[in-house]
Amino acid sequence: GESVGLHLPTLSVQEGDNSIINCAYSNSASDYFIWYKQESGKGPQFIIDIRSNMDKRQGQRVTVLLNKTVKHLSLQIAATQPGDSAVYFCAENSGGSNYKLTFGKGTLLTVNP
Amino acid sequence: SQTIHQWPATLVQPVGSPLSLECTVEGTSNPNLYWYRQAAGRGLQLLFYSVGIGQISSEVPQNLSASRPQDRQFILSSKKLLLSDSGFYLCAWSFKASYEQYFGPGTRLTVT
């Protein structure tokens, strides 16, 4: 079964607000995590990744935080825009050497204008 | 730059009919290749992955099979489709020794 799950299946925010999407993982051997954005009817797109030797990584308007103590991952989107509306997935490598990812179920983010 | 293609984009097939979905990658050599299935409103389930020509690993027992006849071509097949095979099929690739996967546009399969 899946070892990566999400706390909130849906999230609705106002345009301009910050969004936080959470993810819990259960495999302590996982050392690589990645966030994907999937718009309706399309394939997932890479957003940002983080390795377990880091606690925080920033990209353009996005920040990923990793708390290894409680096995928690979050994606923060600053100044959320309508174009950010999508399903967001976290994924982990489960510590394997075969370069496979295990995906969570996803969170639907809706941005209201 | 690299691109990944999938076809067809949509497909409606009757139960018991065969299936062949194709995925090709351009702009890179010897990639890792992956097939996922996504049920409506659900996450991605890894079906197969391949590290080279003719090398296929199956993740879940199922009615499907995969083949990699060429370095940058990955094919998903079935001899007889089931209703439960309906879903959104995604192909992805990654560089060797990399976890970051790049996804294709997907194929929406409806089995009737």
Tab-separated table of C-alpha atoms in Angstrom:
chain	number	residue	atom	x	y	z
A	1	GLY	CA	0.000	0.000	0.000
A	2	GLU	CA	0.959	3.652	-0.162
A	3	SER	CA	3.193	5.008	2.554
A	4	VAL	CA	2.676	8.653	1.643
A	5	GLY	CA	-0.594	10.347	2.561
A	6	LEU	CA	-2.076	13.804	2.769
A	7	HIS	CA	-3.832	15.469	5.690
A	8	LEU	CA	-6.225	17.572	3.614
A	9	PRO	CA	-7.747	16.207	0.440
A	10	THR	CA	-9.120	19.654	-0.546
A	11	LEU	CA	-7.983	23.189	0.117
A	12	SER	CA	-9.743	26.378	-0.915
A	13	VAL	CA	-7.974	29.750	-0.661
A	14	GLN	CA	-8.480	33.312	-1.809
A	15	GLU	CA	-6.303	34.719	-4.538
A	16	GLY	CA	-3.280	36.407	-3.012
A	17	ASP	CA	-3.291	34.312	0.156
A	18	ASN	CA	-0.575	31.836	0.999
A	19	SER	CA	-1.361	28.119	0.661
A	20	ILE	CA	0.051	25.267	2.692
A	21	ILE	CA	-0.356	21.690	1.531
A	22	ASN	CA	0.685	18.948	3.921
A	23	CYS	CA	1.938	15.422	3.454
A	24	ALA	CA	2.807	12.655	5.899
A	25	TYR	CA	5.134	9.808	5.076
A	26	SER	CA	5.745	6.627	6.983
A	27	ASN	CA	9.005	5.239	5.580
A	28	SER	CA	11.891	6.536	7.669
A	29	ALA	CA	14.297	5.242	5.009
A	30	SER	CA	12.987	7.739	2.451
A	31	ASP	CA	15.644	10.321	1.660
A	32	TYR	CA	14.213	12.146	-1.307
A	33	PHE	CA	10.870	13.913	-1.640
A	34	ILE	CA	9.239	15.670	-4.533
A	35	TRP	CA	6.126	17.749	-5.146
A	36	TYR	CA	4.153	17.601	-8.366
A	37	LYS	CA	1.318	19.760	-9.688
A	38	GLN	CA	-1.324	18.166	-11.880
A	39	GLU	CA	-3.839	20.267	-13.774
A	40	SER	CA	-7.051	18.655	-14.903
A	41	GLY	CA	-6.524	16.192	-17.752
A	42	LYS	CA	-2.766	16.676	-17.861
A	43	GLY	CA	0.318	14.872	-16.652
A	44	PRO	CA	1.971	15.899	-13.374
A	45	GLN	CA	4.577	18.645	-13.499
A	46	PHE	CA	7.608	18.877	-11.242
A	47	ILE	CA	7.451	21.725	-8.730
A	48	ILE	CA	10.258	21.255	-6.247
A	49	ASP	CA	12.220	18.526	-4.511
A	50	ILE	CA	14.170	18.145	-1.296
A	51	ARG	CA	16.651	15.660	0.071
A	52	SER	CA	16.580	14.435	3.636
A	53	ASN	CA	19.786	16.297	4.502
A	54	MET	CA	17.819	19.544	4.169
A	55	ASP	CA	14.939	21.032	6.182
A	56	LYS	CA	13.871	23.693	3.740
A	57	ARG	CA	14.183	24.499	0.090
A	58	GLN	CA	12.828	27.480	-1.778
A	59	GLY	CA	11.832	27.961	-5.367
A	60	GLN	CA	9.880	30.594	-7.201
A	61	ARG	CA	6.885	31.349	-4.902
A	62	VAL	CA	7.154	27.849	-3.425
A	63	THR	CA	8.867	26.501	-0.347
A	64	VAL	CA	9.119	22.899	0.773
A	65	LEU	CA	9.649	22.099	4.427
A	66	LEU	CA	10.752	18.703	5.700
A	67	ASN	CA	10.371	17.598	9.301
A	68	LYS	CA	12.040	14.215	9.597
A	69	THR	CA	11.236	13.910	13.282
A	70	VAL	CA	7.506	13.636	12.622
A	71	LYS	CA	7.840	12.462	9.011
A	72	HIS	CA	6.030	15.473	7.628
A	73	LEU	CA	6.422	17.391	4.410
A	74	SER	CA	4.712	20.599	3.384
A	75	LEU	CA	4.474	22.757	0.293
A	76	GLN	CA	3.932	26.468	0.769
A	77	ILE	CA	2.762	28.580	-2.144
A	78	ALA	CA	3.088	32.334	-1.690
A	79	ALA	CA	0.555	34.775	-3.124
A	80	THR	CA	-1.586	32.007	-4.585
A	81	GLN	CA	-2.938	32.689	-8.057
A	82	PRO	CA	-5.869	31.170	-9.977
A	83	GLY	CA	-3.338	29.347	-12.152
A	84	ASP	CA	-2.187	27.462	-9.070
A	85	SER	CA	-5.514	25.611	-8.940
A	86	ALA	CA	-4.631	21.946	-9.423
A	87	VAL	CA	-4.065	18.687	-7.578
A	88	TYR	CA	-0.760	18.569	-5.723
A	89	PHE	CA	1.020	15.280	-5.034
A	90	CYS	CA	3.922	14.527	-2.792
A	91	ALA	CA	6.120	11.532	-3.531
A	92	GLU	CA	8.969	9.761	-1.798
A	93	ASN	CA	11.673	7.396	-2.941
A	94	SER	CA	11.227	5.000	-0.006
A	95	GLY	CA	14.985	4.693	0.336
A	96	GLY	CA	15.365	2.268	-2.537
A	97	SER	CA	18.079	2.180	-5.158
A	98	ASN	CA	15.745	1.491	-8.054
A	99	TYR	CA	14.693	5.099	-8.571
A	100	LYS	CA	10.999	4.509	-8.056
A	101	LEU	CA	8.666	6.996	-6.420
A	102	THR	CA	5.674	6.327	-4.184
A	103	PHE	CA	2.941	8.934	-4.615
A	104	GLY	CA	0.396	10.195	-2.134
A	105	LYS	CA	-3.282	10.565	-2.971
A	106	GLY	CA	-3.133	14.276	-3.721
A	107	THR	CA	-4.705	17.518	-2.489
A	108	LEU	CA	-7.025	19.558	-4.662
A	109	LEU	CA	-6.195	23.252	-4.362
A	110	THR	CA	-8.880	25.700	-5.484
A	111	VAL	CA	-8.021	29.374	-5.706
A	112	ASN	CA	-10.985	31.735	-5.569
A	113	PRO	CA	-10.631	35.073	-7.384
B	1	SER	CA	15.648	19.623	-24.535
B	2	GLN	CA	13.726	16.467	-23.812
B	3	THR	CA	10.116	15.764	-24.682
B	4	ILE	CA	7.809	12.866	-23.993
B	5	HIS	CA	4.873	11.859	-26.149
B	6	GLN	CA	1.952	9.565	-25.536
B	7	TRP	CA	-0.740	8.382	-27.873
B	8	PRO	CA	-3.530	8.135	-28.285
B	9	ALA	CA	-4.763	10.946	-26.037
B	10	THR	CA	-8.121	9.271	-25.507
B	11	LEU	CA	-9.385	5.802	-26.228
B	12	VAL	CA	-12.714	4.030	-25.811
B	13	GLN	CA	-12.503	0.263	-26.071
B	14	PRO	CA	-14.984	-2.566	-25.438
B	15	VAL	CA	-14.393	-5.184	-22.795
B	16	GLY	CA	-12.326	-8.062	-24.157
B	17	SER	CA	-10.588	-6.022	-26.845
B	18	PRO	CA	-6.772	-5.637	-27.020
B	19	LEU	CA	-4.873	-2.528	-26.005
B	20	SER	CA	-1.676	-0.850	-27.088
B	21	LEU	CA	-0.559	2.492	-25.686
B	22	GLU	CA	2.689	4.020	-26.828
B	23	CYS	CA	5.148	6.346	-25.177
B	24	THR	CA	8.265	7.839	-26.748
B	25	VAL	CA	10.941	10.103	-25.364
B	26	GLU	CA	13.080	12.467	-27.401
B	27	GLY	CA	16.270	14.320	-26.591
B	28	THR	CA	17.897	11.835	-24.228
B	29	SER	CA	19.395	8.360	-24.305
B	30	ASN	CA	18.969	5.341	-22.042
B	31	PRO	CA	16.318	6.855	-19.771
B	32	ASN	CA	14.435	5.032	-17.064
B	33	LEU	CA	10.823	4.662	-18.188
B	34	TYR	CA	7.662	4.258	-16.141
B	35	TRP	CA	3.968	3.453	-16.665
B	36	TYR	CA	1.444	4.668	-14.094
B	37	ARG	CA	-2.326	4.374	-13.847
B	38	GLN	CA	-4.438	7.010	-12.162
B	39	ALA	CA	-8.041	6.247	-11.239
B	40	ALA	CA	-10.444	9.189	-11.089
B	41	GLY	CA	-9.643	11.431	-8.109
B	42	ARG	CA	-6.831	9.165	-6.981
B	43	GLY	CA	-3.069	9.057	-6.812
B	44	LEU	CA	-0.627	7.462	-9.198
B	45	GLN	CA	-0.087	3.720	-9.120
B	46	LEU	CA	3.178	2.481	-10.624
B	47	LEU	CA	2.508	-0.365	-13.040
B	48	PHE	CA	5.861	-1.000	-14.742
B	49	TYR	CA	9.298	0.483	-14.959
B	50	SER	CA	12.232	-0.166	-17.229
B	51	VAL	CA	15.931	0.619	-16.922
B	52	GLY	CA	16.831	-0.524	-20.427
B	53	ILE	CA	15.737	-2.223	-23.647
B	54	GLY	CA	13.913	-5.441	-22.881
B	55	GLN	CA	14.158	-4.887	-19.114
B	56	ILE	CA	10.717	-4.602	-17.535
B	57	SER	CA	9.777	-4.745	-13.871
B	58	SER	CA	6.152	-5.245	-12.926
B	59	GLU	CA	4.875	-3.652	-9.764
B	60	VAL	CA	1.395	-5.105	-9.463
B	61	PRO	CA	-0.238	-8.266	-10.803
B	62	GLN	CA	-2.719	-7.271	-13.452
B	63	ASN	CA	-4.178	-7.678	-16.865
B	64	LEU	CA	-1.517	-5.523	-18.487
B	65	SER	CA	1.998	-5.992	-19.829
B	66	ALA	CA	4.754	-3.647	-20.937
B	67	SER	CA	7.539	-3.808	-23.467
B	68	ARG	CA	10.506	-1.668	-24.427
B	69	PRO	CA	11.483	-2.583	-27.970
B	70	GLN	CA	13.684	0.474	-28.440
B	71	ASP	CA	15.690	2.674	-26.098
B	72	ARG	CA	13.157	5.488	-26.017
B	73	GLN	CA	9.933	3.597	-26.672
B	74	PHE	CA	7.711	2.111	-23.988
B	75	ILE	CA	4.514	0.233	-24.803
B	76	LEU	CA	1.656	-0.773	-22.528
B	77	SER	CA	-0.489	-3.649	-23.758
B	78	SER	CA	-3.345	-5.923	-22.907
B	79	LYS	CA	-4.752	-8.933	-24.733
B	80	LYS	CA	-8.240	-8.548	-23.257
B	81	LEU	CA	-9.382	-5.393	-21.513
B	82	LEU	CA	-11.460	-5.438	-18.341
B	83	LEU	CA	-13.808	-2.720	-17.105
B	84	SER	CA	-11.386	-2.148	-14.234
B	85	ASP	CA	-8.659	-1.176	-16.711
B	86	SER	CA	-10.345	2.185	-17.272
B	87	GLY	CA	-8.275	5.117	-16.103
B	88	PHE	CA	-5.711	7.729	-16.968
B	89	TYR	CA	-2.417	6.177	-18.048
B	90	LEU	CA	0.721	8.167	-17.628
B	91	CYS	CA	4.171	7.491	-18.978
B	92	ALA	CA	7.209	9.095	-17.349
B	93	TRP	CA	10.948	9.128	-17.821
B	94	SER	CA	13.947	9.990	-15.696
B	95	PHE	CA	17.674	10.294	-16.155
B	96	LYS	CA	19.718	7.378	-14.872
B	97	ALA	CA	20.489	7.762	-11.165
B	98	SER	CA	17.772	10.397	-10.733
B	99	TYR	CA	14.458	10.298	-8.905
B	100	GLU	CA	12.975	13.268	-10.731
B	101	GLN	CA	10.459	11.942	-13.221
B	102	TYR	CA	9.002	13.831	-16.168
B	103	PHE	CA	5.496	12.907	-17.211
B	104	GLY	CA	3.789	12.710	-20.563
B	105	PRO	CA	0.334	14.156	-21.292
B	106	GLY	CA	-1.417	10.872	-20.524
B	107	THR	CA	-3.985	8.637	-22.232
B	108	ARG	CA	-7.576	8.548	-21.018
B	109	LEU	CA	-8.823	4.964	-21.444
B	110	THR	CA	-12.485	4.087	-21.058
B	111	VAL	CA	-13.441	0.435	-21.242
B	112	THR	CA	-17.131	-0.050	-22.005
